[in-house]
mmCIF file of C-alpha atoms in Angstrom:
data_model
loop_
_atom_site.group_PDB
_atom_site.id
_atom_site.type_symbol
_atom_site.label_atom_id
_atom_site.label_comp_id
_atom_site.label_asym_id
_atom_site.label_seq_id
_atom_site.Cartn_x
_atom_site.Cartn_y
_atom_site.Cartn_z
ATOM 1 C CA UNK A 182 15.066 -6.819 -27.769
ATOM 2 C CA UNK A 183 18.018 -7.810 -26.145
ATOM 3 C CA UNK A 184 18.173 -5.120 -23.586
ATOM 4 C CA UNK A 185 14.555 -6.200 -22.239
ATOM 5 C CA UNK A 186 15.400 -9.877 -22.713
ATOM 6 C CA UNK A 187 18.765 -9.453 -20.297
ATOM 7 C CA UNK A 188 16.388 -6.930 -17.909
ATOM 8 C CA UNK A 189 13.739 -9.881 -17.744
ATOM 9 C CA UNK A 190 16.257 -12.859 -16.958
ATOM 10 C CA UNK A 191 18.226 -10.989 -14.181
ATOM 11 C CA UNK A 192 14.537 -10.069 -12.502
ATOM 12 C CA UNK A 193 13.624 -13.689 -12.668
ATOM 13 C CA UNK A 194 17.083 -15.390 -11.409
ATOM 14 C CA UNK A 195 16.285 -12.539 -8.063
ATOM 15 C CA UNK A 196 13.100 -14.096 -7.801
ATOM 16 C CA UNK A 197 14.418 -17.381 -8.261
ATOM 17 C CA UNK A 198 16.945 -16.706 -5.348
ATOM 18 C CA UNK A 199 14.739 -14.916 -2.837
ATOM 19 C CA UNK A 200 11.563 -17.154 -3.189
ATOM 20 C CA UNK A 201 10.963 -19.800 -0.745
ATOM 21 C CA UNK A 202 14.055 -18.383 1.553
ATOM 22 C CA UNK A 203 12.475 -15.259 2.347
ATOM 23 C CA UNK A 204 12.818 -15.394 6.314
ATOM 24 C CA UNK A 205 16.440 -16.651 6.208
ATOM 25 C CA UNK A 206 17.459 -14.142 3.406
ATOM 26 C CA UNK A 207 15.602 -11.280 5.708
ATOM 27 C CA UNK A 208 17.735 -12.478 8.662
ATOM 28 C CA UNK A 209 21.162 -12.466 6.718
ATOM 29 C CA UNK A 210 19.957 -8.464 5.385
ATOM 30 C CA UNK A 211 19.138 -7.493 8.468
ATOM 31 C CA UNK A 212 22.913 -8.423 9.346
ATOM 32 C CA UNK A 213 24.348 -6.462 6.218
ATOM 33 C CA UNK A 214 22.269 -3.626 5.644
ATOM 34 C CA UNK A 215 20.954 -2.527 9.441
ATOM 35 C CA UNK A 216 19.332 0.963 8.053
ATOM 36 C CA UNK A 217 16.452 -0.934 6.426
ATOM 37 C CA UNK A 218 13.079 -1.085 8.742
ATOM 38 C CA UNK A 219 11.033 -3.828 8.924
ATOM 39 C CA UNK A 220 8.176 -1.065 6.603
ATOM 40 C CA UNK A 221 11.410 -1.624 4.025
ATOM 41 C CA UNK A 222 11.545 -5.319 3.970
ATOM 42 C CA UNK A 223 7.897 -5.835 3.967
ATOM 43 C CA UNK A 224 8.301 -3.466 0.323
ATOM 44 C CA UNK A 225 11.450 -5.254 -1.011
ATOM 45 C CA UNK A 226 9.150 -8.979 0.196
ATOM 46 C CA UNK A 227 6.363 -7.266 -2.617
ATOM 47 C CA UNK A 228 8.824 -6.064 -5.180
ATOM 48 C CA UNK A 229 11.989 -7.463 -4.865
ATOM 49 C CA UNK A 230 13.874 -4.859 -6.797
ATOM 50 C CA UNK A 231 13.110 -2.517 -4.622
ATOM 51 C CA UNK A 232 16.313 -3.436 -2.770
ATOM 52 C CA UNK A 233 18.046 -1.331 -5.278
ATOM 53 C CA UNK A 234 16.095 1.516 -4.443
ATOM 54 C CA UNK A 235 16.270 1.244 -0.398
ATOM 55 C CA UNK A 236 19.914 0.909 -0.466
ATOM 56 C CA UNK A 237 20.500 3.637 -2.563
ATOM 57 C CA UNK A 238 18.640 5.641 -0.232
ATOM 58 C CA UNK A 239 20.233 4.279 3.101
ATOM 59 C CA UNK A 240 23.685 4.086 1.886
ATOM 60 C CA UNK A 241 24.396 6.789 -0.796
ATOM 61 C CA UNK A 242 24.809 3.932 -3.346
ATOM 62 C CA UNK A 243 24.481 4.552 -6.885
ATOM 63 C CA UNK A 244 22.345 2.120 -9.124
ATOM 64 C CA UNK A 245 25.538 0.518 -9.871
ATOM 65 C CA UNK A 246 26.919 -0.128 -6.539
ATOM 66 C CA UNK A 247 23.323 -1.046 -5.329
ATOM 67 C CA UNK A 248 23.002 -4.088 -7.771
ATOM 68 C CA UNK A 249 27.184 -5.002 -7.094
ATOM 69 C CA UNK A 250 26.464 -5.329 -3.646
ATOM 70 C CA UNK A 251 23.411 -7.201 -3.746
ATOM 71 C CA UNK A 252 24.602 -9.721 -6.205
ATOM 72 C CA UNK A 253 27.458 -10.223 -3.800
ATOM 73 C CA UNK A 254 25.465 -10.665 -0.990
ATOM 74 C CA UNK A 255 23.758 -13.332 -3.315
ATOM 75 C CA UNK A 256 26.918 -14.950 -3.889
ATOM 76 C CA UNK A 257 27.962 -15.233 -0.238
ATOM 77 C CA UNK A 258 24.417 -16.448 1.115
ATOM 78 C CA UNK A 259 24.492 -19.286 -1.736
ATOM 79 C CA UNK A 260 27.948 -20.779 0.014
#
């Protein structure tokens, strides 16, 4: 299924880019998003698409904003 197969590569290429730089990607979030506790990172460190889900609770984002600004926050931290 396409759908699924497009679902599964995005999940891995976040888990690609947050493994291994956890602390210094928790540092940079900390910095952008200030709402989320430390009870939130230690979910999002478990799951990492639960980012999605915090921000769209802290900041009124919809699903759509949530993944634009994550995957631009992705973009800046790989500079």
């Amino acid at each position: 299924n396409y759908t699924e197969n497009l679902i599964s590569r995005r999940i891995k290429m976040n888990q690609d880019i947050f493994e291994g730089k956890w602390e210094e990607i928790k540092g940079q979030m900390k910095k952008a998003w200030g709402k989320l506790t430390d009870d939130d990172y230690a979910v999002i460190e478990g799951t990492h698409q639960e980012i999605y889900g915090k921000l769209q609770k802290y900041y009124g984002y919809s699903k759509e904003q949530a993944e634009k600004v994550v995957k631009d926050f992705q973009s800046h931290i790989k500079r």
